[in-house]
mmCIF file of C-alpha atoms in Angstrom:
data_model
loop_
_atom_site.group_PDB
_atom_site.id
_atom_site.type_symbol
_atom_site.label_atom_id
_atom_site.label_comp_id
_atom_site.label_asym_id
_atom_site.label_seq_id
_atom_site.Cartn_x
_atom_site.Cartn_y
_atom_site.Cartn_z
ATOM 1 C CA MET G 44 138.628 99.945 50.977
ATOM 2 C CA ARG G 45 135.360 98.297 52.186
ATOM 3 C CA LEU G 46 135.597 97.243 55.890
ATOM 4 C CA THR G 47 135.207 93.276 55.005
ATOM 5 C CA GLU G 48 139.023 94.076 53.079
ATOM 6 C CA ARG G 49 140.239 95.329 55.881
ATOM 7 C CA TYR G 50 140.127 92.427 58.052
ATOM 8 C CA ASP G 51 140.890 90.294 55.927
ATOM 9 C CA ARG G 52 144.603 92.373 55.850
ATOM 10 C CA LEU G 53 144.558 91.467 58.732
ATOM 11 C CA ARG G 54 143.477 87.794 58.743
ATOM 12 C CA GLU G 55 146.040 87.588 56.212
ATOM 13 C CA ALA G 56 148.449 89.375 57.717
ATOM 14 C CA ASP G 57 149.173 87.465 61.362
ATOM 15 C CA ALA G 58 148.098 84.395 59.284
ATOM 16 C CA ARG G 59 151.681 85.508 57.614
ATOM 17 C CA ARG G 60 153.274 86.440 61.238
ATOM 18 C CA ASP G 61 153.669 89.776 59.028
ATOM 19 C CA GLU G 62 154.235 92.404 62.189
ATOM 20 C CA ASP G 63 154.004 94.801 60.960
ATOM 21 C CA GLY G 64 150.908 94.639 58.405
ATOM 22 C CA CYS G 65 149.478 93.092 61.107
ATOM 23 C CA LEU G 66 149.660 96.699 62.833
ATOM 24 C CA ARG G 67 148.968 98.521 59.478
ATOM 25 C CA ALA G 68 145.991 96.845 59.284
ATOM 26 C CA PHE G 69 144.374 96.965 62.668
ATOM 27 C CA HIS G 70 144.871 100.573 62.568
ATOM 28 C CA GLU G 71 143.213 101.073 59.084
ATOM 29 C CA ILE G 72 140.587 98.952 61.497
ATOM 30 C CA ALA G 73 140.391 100.522 63.887
ATOM 31 C CA GLY G 74 140.179 104.637 61.894
ATOM 32 C CA LEU G 75 143.851 104.868 63.755
ATOM 33 C CA ALA G 76 146.896 106.812 62.683
ATOM 34 C CA ASP G 77 149.214 106.104 64.366
ATOM 35 C CA GLY G 78 149.864 104.640 68.403
ATOM 36 C CA PRO G 79 152.431 102.802 70.146
ATOM 37 C CA VAL G 80 151.909 98.896 69.846
ATOM 38 C CA ALA G 81 153.019 96.751 73.074
ATOM 39 C CA ASP G 82 155.385 94.471 73.286
ATOM 40 C CA GLU G 83 153.659 90.524 72.779
ATOM 41 C CA GLY G 84 153.411 89.720 76.337
ATOM 42 C CA ALA G 85 152.265 92.758 78.110
ATOM 43 C CA PRO G 86 150.178 92.920 80.407
ATOM 44 C CA THR G 87 146.654 93.754 78.909
ATOM 45 C CA PRO G 88 142.819 93.766 79.716
ATOM 46 C CA ALA G 89 140.968 91.010 81.365
ATOM 47 C CA ARG G 90 138.432 89.292 77.977
ATOM 48 C CA VAL G 91 134.589 89.207 78.741
ATOM 49 C CA ALA G 92 132.607 87.908 76.847
ATOM 50 C CA TRP G 93 130.238 91.055 76.319
ATOM 51 C CA LEU G 94 128.590 90.555 72.814
ATOM 52 C CA ARG G 95 127.862 86.995 71.873
ATOM 53 C CA TYR G 96 125.705 86.418 69.294
ATOM 54 C CA ASP G 97 126.137 82.288 69.339
ATOM 55 C CA ARG G 98 124.933 82.175 72.524
ATOM 56 C CA PRO G 99 120.083 82.567 73.713
ATOM 57 C CA ARG G 100 119.989 85.928 75.377
ATOM 58 C CA ARG G 101 118.835 85.430 78.253
ATOM 59 C CA VAL G 102 116.974 88.391 78.255
ATOM 60 C CA ASP G 103 114.585 87.366 75.174
ATOM 61 C CA LEU G 104 113.538 84.063 77.050
ATOM 62 C CA LEU G 105 112.530 86.266 79.476
ATOM 63 C CA ALA G 106 111.258 87.945 77.706
ATOM 64 C CA LEU G 107 109.482 85.711 75.546
ATOM 65 C CA ARG G 108 108.791 83.024 78.507
ATOM 66 C CA ALA G 109 106.474 85.890 80.143
ATOM 67 C CA GLY G 110 104.800 87.082 77.287
ATOM 68 C CA ALA G 111 106.668 90.512 77.288
ATOM 69 C CA ARG G 112 107.692 89.048 73.171
ATOM 70 C CA PRO G 113 105.032 87.295 70.890
ATOM 71 C CA VAL G 114 107.851 85.814 69.048
ATOM 72 C CA ALA G 115 111.667 85.568 69.841
ATOM 73 C CA LYS G 116 114.850 84.488 67.606
ATOM 74 C CA PHE G 117 118.025 83.016 68.705
ATOM 75 C CA GLU G 118 121.012 83.588 65.881
ATOM 76 C CA ASP G 119 124.153 82.289 64.777
ATOM 77 C CA LEU G 120 123.912 79.277 67.600
ATOM 78 C CA ASP G 121 126.210 76.846 66.718
ATOM 79 C CA ARG G 122 123.973 72.841 65.662
ATOM 80 C CA ARG G 123 123.934 71.238 69.383
ATOM 81 C CA THR G 124 122.647 74.601 71.062
ATOM 82 C CA ALA G 125 120.325 74.940 68.737
ATOM 83 C CA LEU G 126 118.478 71.758 68.512
ATOM 84 C CA GLY G 127 118.464 71.694 72.398
ATOM 85 C CA LEU G 128 116.877 75.481 72.471
ATOM 86 C CA GLU G 129 114.754 73.626 70.249
ATOM 87 C CA GLN G 130 113.797 71.068 72.168
ATOM 88 C CA ARG G 131 113.395 72.706 75.412
ATOM 89 C CA LEU G 132 111.226 75.392 74.102
ATOM 90 C CA ARG G 133 109.256 72.700 72.340
ATOM 91 C CA SER G 134 108.467 70.757 75.841
ATOM 92 C CA GLU G 135 107.642 74.748 77.588
ATOM 93 C CA GLY G 136 104.390 74.613 74.223
ATOM 94 C CA PHE G 137 106.522 77.073 72.276
ATOM 95 C CA ARG G 138 106.054 76.650 68.138
ATOM 96 C CA THR G 139 109.851 76.888 66.479
ATOM 97 C CA ALA G 140 111.357 77.407 63.982
ATOM 98 C CA VAL G 141 115.056 76.221 62.561
ATOM 99 C CA VAL G 142 116.950 77.774 59.840
ATOM 100 C CA GLY G 143 120.428 75.685 58.980
ATOM 101 C CA PRO G 144 123.833 75.534 58.826
ATOM 102 C CA TYR G 145 124.903 79.057 57.366
ATOM 103 C CA ALA G 146 127.866 80.849 58.027
ATOM 104 C CA ARG G 147 128.172 83.622 60.592
ATOM 105 C CA ARG G 148 126.512 86.909 59.580
ATOM 106 C CA PHE G 149 126.339 89.817 62.103
ATOM 107 C CA ASP G 150 129.616 90.809 61.845
ATOM 108 C CA VAL G 151 131.923 91.490 58.412
ATOM 109 C CA ALA G 152 134.466 90.341 59.768
ATOM 110 C CA LEU G 153 133.256 86.897 58.936
ATOM 111 C CA SER G 154 131.912 87.560 55.927
ATOM 112 C CA THR G 155 134.351 86.280 53.905
ATOM 113 C CA PRO G 156 134.883 82.632 52.136
ATOM 114 C CA SER G 157 136.456 81.541 54.773
ATOM 115 C CA GLY G 158 133.628 81.533 57.491
ATOM 116 C CA PRO G 159 132.120 78.111 57.432
ATOM 117 C CA ALA G 160 128.614 77.410 57.469
ATOM 118 C CA GLU G 161 127.658 75.627 60.657
ATOM 119 C CA ARG G 162 125.148 78.639 62.676
ATOM 120 C CA TYR G 163 121.749 77.679 63.322
ATOM 121 C CA LEU G 164 118.538 80.463 63.866
ATOM 122 C CA VAL G 165 116.041 78.979 66.491
ATOM 123 C CA ALA G 166 113.038 81.584 66.402
ATOM 124 C CA ALA G 167 110.379 81.211 68.930
ATOM 125 C CA SER G 168 106.274 81.817 69.808
ATOM 126 C CA ARG G 169 103.207 80.467 70.668
ATOM 127 C CA GLY G 170 101.830 81.153 68.024
ATOM 128 C CA ALA G 171 102.496 80.673 64.176
ATOM 129 C CA GLU G 172 104.860 84.141 64.078
ATOM 130 C CA ALA G 173 107.746 81.986 64.565
ATOM 131 C CA GLU G 174 107.595 80.508 60.517
ATOM 132 C CA GLN G 175 106.393 83.675 59.451
ATOM 133 C CA VAL G 176 109.393 85.224 60.524
ATOM 134 C CA ILE G 177 111.264 82.803 58.864
ATOM 135 C CA GLU G 178 109.679 83.439 55.730
ATOM 136 C CA ALA G 179 110.349 87.584 56.041
ATOM 137 C CA GLU G 180 113.876 87.276 56.345
ATOM 138 C CA ARG G 181 114.013 85.336 53.819
ATOM 139 C CA ASP G 182 112.911 87.537 51.460
ATOM 140 C CA ARG G 183 115.944 90.223 51.669
ATOM 141 C CA SER G 184 113.530 92.911 50.256
ATOM 142 C CA PRO G 185 113.271 96.565 52.002
ATOM 143 C CA GLU G 186 109.188 95.354 52.815
ATOM 144 C CA GLY G 187 110.828 91.661 53.880
ATOM 145 C CA ALA G 188 113.196 93.094 56.346
ATOM 146 C CA ARG G 189 109.405 95.621 57.191
ATOM 147 C CA ARG G 190 107.741 91.935 57.919
ATOM 148 C CA ALA G 191 110.020 90.206 59.928
ATOM 149 C CA GLY G 192 110.450 93.733 62.269
ATOM 150 C CA ARG G 193 106.435 93.898 62.956
ATOM 151 C CA LEU G 194 106.975 90.568 63.433
ATOM 152 C CA LEU G 195 109.322 91.314 66.074
ATOM 153 C CA GLY G 196 107.406 93.689 68.058
ATOM 154 C CA TYR G 197 110.341 96.017 67.391
ATOM 155 C CA PRO G 198 108.804 99.609 66.494
ATOM 156 C CA PRO G 199 107.611 100.999 62.527
ATOM 157 C CA CYS G 200 109.892 103.222 63.575
ATOM 158 C CA CYS G 201 112.769 102.153 64.180
ATOM 159 C CA VAL G 202 112.274 98.736 61.504
ATOM 160 C CA GLU G 203 112.201 102.418 59.117
ATOM 161 C CA ARG G 204 115.461 103.759 59.945
ATOM 162 C CA PHE G 205 117.186 100.178 58.703
ATOM 163 C CA VAL G 206 115.769 100.634 56.298
ATOM 164 C CA ALA G 207 116.675 102.828 55.268
ATOM 165 C CA LEU G 208 120.271 101.973 56.905
ATOM 166 C CA GLU G 209 120.788 100.022 54.627
ATOM 167 C CA ARG G 210 120.700 102.048 51.105
ATOM 168 C CA THR G 211 123.137 104.420 52.303
ATOM 169 C CA PRO G 212 127.144 104.393 51.440
ATOM 170 C CA GLU G 213 128.380 103.655 55.275
ATOM 171 C CA ALA G 214 126.680 100.338 54.710
ATOM 172 C CA ALA G 215 127.850 99.729 51.814
ATOM 173 C CA SER G 216 132.080 100.741 53.203
ATOM 174 C CA ASP G 217 131.226 99.023 56.662
ATOM 175 C CA GLY G 218 128.372 96.459 57.007
ATOM 176 C CA ILE G 219 124.858 97.829 58.825
ATOM 177 C CA ASN G 220 125.260 96.906 62.068
ATOM 178 C CA GLU G 221 128.528 99.394 62.068
ATOM 179 C CA ALA G 222 125.720 102.133 60.223
ATOM 180 C CA ALA G 223 123.186 101.735 62.106
ATOM 181 C CA LEU G 224 126.078 101.736 65.753
ATOM 182 C CA ARG G 225 126.624 105.199 63.859
ATOM 183 C CA ALA G 226 123.566 106.458 63.271
ATOM 184 C CA LEU G 227 122.521 106.483 66.548
ATOM 185 C CA LEU G 228 125.707 106.878 68.816
ATOM 186 C CA ASP G 229 125.658 110.343 65.961
ATOM 187 C CA GLY G 230 122.189 111.361 67.491
ATOM 188 C CA PRO G 231 120.606 112.344 71.026
ATOM 189 C CA PRO G 232 122.598 110.927 74.092
ATOM 190 C CA VAL G 233 121.259 107.061 73.704
ATOM 191 C CA HIS G 234 119.150 106.151 76.826
ATOM 192 C CA TRP G 235 121.416 103.577 79.481
ATOM 193 C CA ALA G 236 117.682 100.986 78.340
ATOM 194 C CA LEU G 237 118.300 100.821 74.984
ATOM 195 C CA HIS G 238 122.104 99.620 74.606
ATOM 196 C CA PRO G 239 123.550 98.500 71.522
ATOM 197 C CA LEU G 240 125.786 96.630 72.525
ATOM 198 C CA CYS G 241 125.342 94.331 75.114
ATOM 199 C CA SER G 242 123.794 90.536 75.673
ATOM 200 C CA GLU G 243 121.856 91.775 78.296
ATOM 201 C CA SER G 244 120.131 95.088 76.663
ATOM 202 C CA PRO G 245 116.883 94.922 76.762
ATOM 203 C CA VAL G 246 116.575 95.643 72.947
ATOM 204 C CA GLY G 247 117.908 93.370 70.500
ATOM 205 C CA PHE G 248 117.903 95.964 67.918
ATOM 206 C CA VAL G 249 119.199 100.023 67.323
ATOM 207 C CA PRO G 250 116.306 102.390 67.490
ATOM 208 C CA CYS G 251 115.338 104.991 65.691
ATOM 209 C CA GLY G 252 117.438 106.976 68.045
ATOM 210 C CA GLY G 253 118.757 107.550 71.412
ATOM 211 C CA ARG G 254 115.371 108.426 73.157
ATOM 212 C CA CYS G 255 112.608 106.771 71.241
ATOM 213 C CA PRO G 256 109.025 106.301 72.943
ATOM 214 C CA LEU G 257 108.305 103.257 71.337
ATOM 215 C CA ALA G 258 111.722 101.517 71.877
ATOM 216 C CA LEU G 259 111.751 102.676 75.214
ATOM 217 C CA ASP G 260 108.262 101.162 75.682
ATOM 218 C CA PHE G 261 109.735 98.186 74.059
ATOM 219 C CA ALA G 262 112.888 97.858 76.940
ATOM 220 C CA ARG G 263 110.205 98.351 79.693
ATOM 221 C CA ARG G 264 107.890 95.341 78.766
ATOM 222 C CA VAL G 265 111.326 93.045 79.374
ATOM 223 C CA LEU G 266 113.018 94.787 81.402
ATOM 224 C CA ALA G 267 109.716 94.320 83.309
ATOM 225 C CA ALA G 268 109.482 90.542 82.542
ATOM 226 C CA VAL G 269 113.522 89.959 83.863
ATOM 227 C CA GLU G 270 112.531 92.235 86.431
ATOM 228 C CA ARG G 271 109.288 90.112 87.848
ATOM 229 C CA GLU G 272 111.470 86.607 87.153
ATOM 230 C CA ASP G 273 115.321 87.117 88.811
ATOM 231 C CA PRO G 274 115.182 91.151 90.643
ATOM 232 C CA THR G 275 119.378 90.768 91.709
ATOM 233 C CA GLY G 276 119.568 89.622 88.337
ATOM 234 C CA ALA G 277 117.875 92.793 86.574
ATOM 235 C CA ALA G 278 119.950 94.363 89.487
ATOM 236 C CA VAL G 279 123.396 93.659 87.442
ATOM 237 C CA LEU G 280 121.411 94.482 84.639
ATOM 238 C CA ARG G 281 121.071 98.065 84.970
ATOM 239 C CA ALA G 282 124.694 98.203 86.115
ATOM 240 C CA GLN G 283 126.337 96.909 82.977
ATOM 241 C CA LEU G 284 124.045 98.502 80.465
ATOM 242 C CA LEU G 285 125.417 101.360 83.029
ATOM 243 C CA ARG G 286 129.166 101.251 82.311
ATOM 244 C CA PRO G 287 131.441 102.855 80.079
ATOM 245 C CA MET G 288 132.304 102.030 77.123
ATOM 246 C CA LEU G 289 135.214 101.966 74.449
ATOM 247 C CA ILE G 290 134.248 101.412 70.767
ATOM 248 C CA VAL G 291 135.785 100.402 68.119
ATOM 249 C CA ARG G 292 134.016 98.804 66.122
ATOM 250 C CA VAL G 293 130.452 96.116 66.771
ATOM 251 C CA GLY G 294 132.929 93.677 67.780
ATOM 252 C CA LEU G 295 135.716 95.930 69.255
ATOM 253 C CA PHE G 296 135.602 97.961 72.839
ATOM 254 C CA TRP G 297 136.604 98.432 76.083
ATOM 255 C CA ILE G 298 134.089 97.872 78.888
ATOM 256 C CA PHE G 299 135.548 100.436 82.087
ATOM 257 C CA ASP G 300 134.618 100.266 85.845
ATOM 258 C CA GLY G 301 134.292 104.295 86.529
ATOM 259 C CA ALA G 302 133.044 107.933 86.193
ATOM 260 C CA GLY G 303 132.385 109.266 81.923
ATOM 261 C CA GLU G 304 131.295 112.736 80.546
ATOM 262 C CA GLY G 305 130.900 114.266 77.323
ATOM 263 C CA SER G 306 129.018 112.907 74.164
ATOM 264 C CA ALA G 307 130.213 110.438 71.478
ATOM 265 C CA ARG G 308 132.749 112.095 69.666
ATOM 266 C CA ARG G 309 133.799 113.744 72.744
ATOM 267 C CA GLY G 310 134.534 112.541 76.905
ATOM 268 C CA SER G 311 136.577 111.480 78.376
ATOM 269 C CA VAL G 312 135.988 108.154 81.661
ATOM 270 C CA ARG G 313 138.183 107.927 84.682
ATOM 271 C CA TYR G 314 137.721 104.457 85.897
ATOM 272 C CA SER G 315 139.578 102.356 88.047
ATOM 273 C CA ARG G 316 139.952 98.973 85.987
ATOM 274 C CA VAL G 317 139.064 97.818 81.757
ATOM 275 C CA ALA G 318 138.170 94.492 80.394
ATOM 276 C CA ALA G 319 138.034 94.236 76.270
ATOM 277 C CA GLN G 320 134.833 91.917 74.138
ATOM 278 C CA ASP G 321 136.126 88.806 73.847
ATOM 279 C CA ASP G 322 134.866 86.357 71.126
ATOM 280 C CA PRO G 323 136.953 83.213 70.700
ATOM 281 C CA SER G 324 135.732 83.035 66.722
ATOM 282 C CA LEU G 325 137.710 86.152 65.958
ATOM 283 C CA PRO G 326 141.471 85.006 68.098
ATOM 284 C CA TRP G 327 144.056 87.731 65.368
ATOM 285 C CA LEU G 328 141.037 90.650 66.153
ATOM 286 C CA TYR G 329 141.569 90.643 69.756
ATOM 287 C CA ALA G 330 144.966 89.402 69.912
ATOM 288 C CA TRP G 331 146.106 92.755 68.027
ATOM 289 C CA GLY G 332 143.893 94.970 69.429
ATOM 290 C CA ALA G 333 145.172 94.208 72.930
ATOM 291 C CA ARG G 334 148.734 95.658 71.723
ATOM 292 C CA ALA G 335 147.699 98.821 70.189
ATOM 293 C CA VAL G 336 145.598 99.847 72.316
ATOM 294 C CA GLY G 337 144.227 97.191 75.263
ATOM 295 C CA ALA G 338 147.508 97.400 77.099
ATOM 296 C CA SER G 339 148.664 101.498 77.212
ATOM 297 C CA LEU G 340 144.350 101.086 78.499
ATOM 298 C CA ALA G 341 145.764 98.391 80.949
ATOM 299 C CA ARG G 342 148.279 100.621 82.415
ATOM 300 C CA GLY G 343 146.478 104.027 82.709
ATOM 301 C CA ASP G 344 143.719 105.306 85.623
ATOM 302 C CA THR G 345 141.611 107.717 82.506
ATOM 303 C CA VAL G 346 141.450 107.697 79.004
ATOM 304 C CA THR G 347 139.993 110.811 76.761
ATOM 305 C CA LEU G 348 138.317 111.034 72.679
ATOM 306 C CA ASP G 349 138.170 114.509 70.342
ATOM 307 C CA GLU G 350 138.157 114.135 67.396
ATOM 308 C CA GLU G 351 142.379 113.836 66.785
ATOM 309 C CA SER G 352 143.129 111.656 69.045
ATOM 310 C CA LEU G 353 143.035 109.114 71.974
ATOM 311 C CA LEU G 354 144.466 109.900 74.833
ATOM 312 C CA ALA G 355 145.505 107.853 77.320
ATOM 313 C CA GLY G 356 146.856 108.342 80.745
ATOM 314 C CA GLU G 357 147.811 108.111 84.802
ATOM 315 C CA GLY G 358 148.848 110.248 87.107
ATOM 316 C CA GLY G 359 147.974 112.895 85.382
ATOM 317 C CA ARG G 360 150.432 111.990 83.249
ATOM 318 C CA THR G 361 150.198 111.041 79.553
ATOM 319 C CA VAL G 362 151.693 106.997 78.833
ATOM 320 C CA ALA G 363 150.051 106.887 74.738
ATOM 321 C CA ARG G 364 148.767 109.244 72.353
ATOM 322 C CA TRP G 365 146.720 107.759 68.974
ATOM 323 C CA ALA G 366 145.787 110.037 66.415
ATOM 324 C CA LEU G 367 143.257 109.355 64.376
ATOM 325 C CA SER G 368 141.853 108.439 61.307
ATOM 326 C CA GLN G 369 139.044 110.164 59.519
ATOM 327 C CA PRO G 370 135.526 110.040 59.451
ATOM 328 C CA MET G 371 136.447 109.330 63.225
ATOM 329 C CA VAL G 372 136.183 105.674 63.959
ATOM 330 C CA PRO G 373 135.698 105.459 67.850
ATOM 331 C CA ARG G 374 132.734 105.911 70.020
ATOM 332 C CA TRP G 375 131.670 106.766 73.785
ATOM 333 C CA TRP G 376 129.195 105.007 75.511
ATOM 334 C CA LEU G 377 128.591 107.521 78.308
ATOM 335 C CA PRO G 378 125.697 107.205 79.618
ATOM 336 C CA ARG G 379 123.581 108.882 82.185
ATOM 337 C CA SER G 380 121.925 106.796 85.245
ATOM 338 C CA GLU G 381 118.547 107.725 84.764
ATOM 339 C CA ALA G 382 114.695 106.597 84.954
ATOM 340 C CA LEU G 383 113.173 103.980 82.760
#
């Protein structure tokens, strides 16, 4: 079953208030064979907007203004935000191009006809690159993706890897963003500066590998621009990118205040606090994520993942266990603190 259909099942079950159907559909999305479910209203982790596609990325604005990027694009904005951003960038001397309205496209969770056409993309550059990026992205072929990637300054190796992943069975089933995320996490340990799921990440693309030197060069340029403009903010950004995360889907994950060890498929985190990714456009997804997983994480202080199960513990005892279905869906983000 395609991931889009799994999201549809959860959305439809939630609309008819079918709790058993919601739990089954959420388990299908999250790759869980079974597990506990909390009562509605049980304490759950606080929600944070860790990854937002409907707001201009601050790091891209700073990098664009500093010349660390020749062109930047800001996707899935509402009309008011898009027009305000375009006006502001034009007043600063940038050339801009706007596309829209369109239905939000960043995630297969909203790829059905139920998604209204109300989103806009703004591209900006000092030269003609903004218009050229828009023209390249209208070409949905691999060559169009290559041209757009080159114009955006993405490393050629990362662009080619993305183009290749678009043709995989995993991308056909789960969407290119899910396929690219798992390909990255299942490879060599990923440098913290190449964080794939944070609005403060210096790279707005999925690199070809966790140690790609060209992607790290890109990250250095962007972080240097951020540090010159906002040294305190740069330190906060680094701390954000180093926090452990339990990733279920591109838009479904938990962030921990704590320390972890292990790899993407097998590891553990000891934590003092946990927060959940939030996106107000997906209330049905986060409500069931909170009941099916988040409430147990809120009770615990340790969480362990291997290829067969996910365990939450508190004070040395197990408070919840989830058996995993196959292929394995959850992954860890467990970055090391290392120089860039």
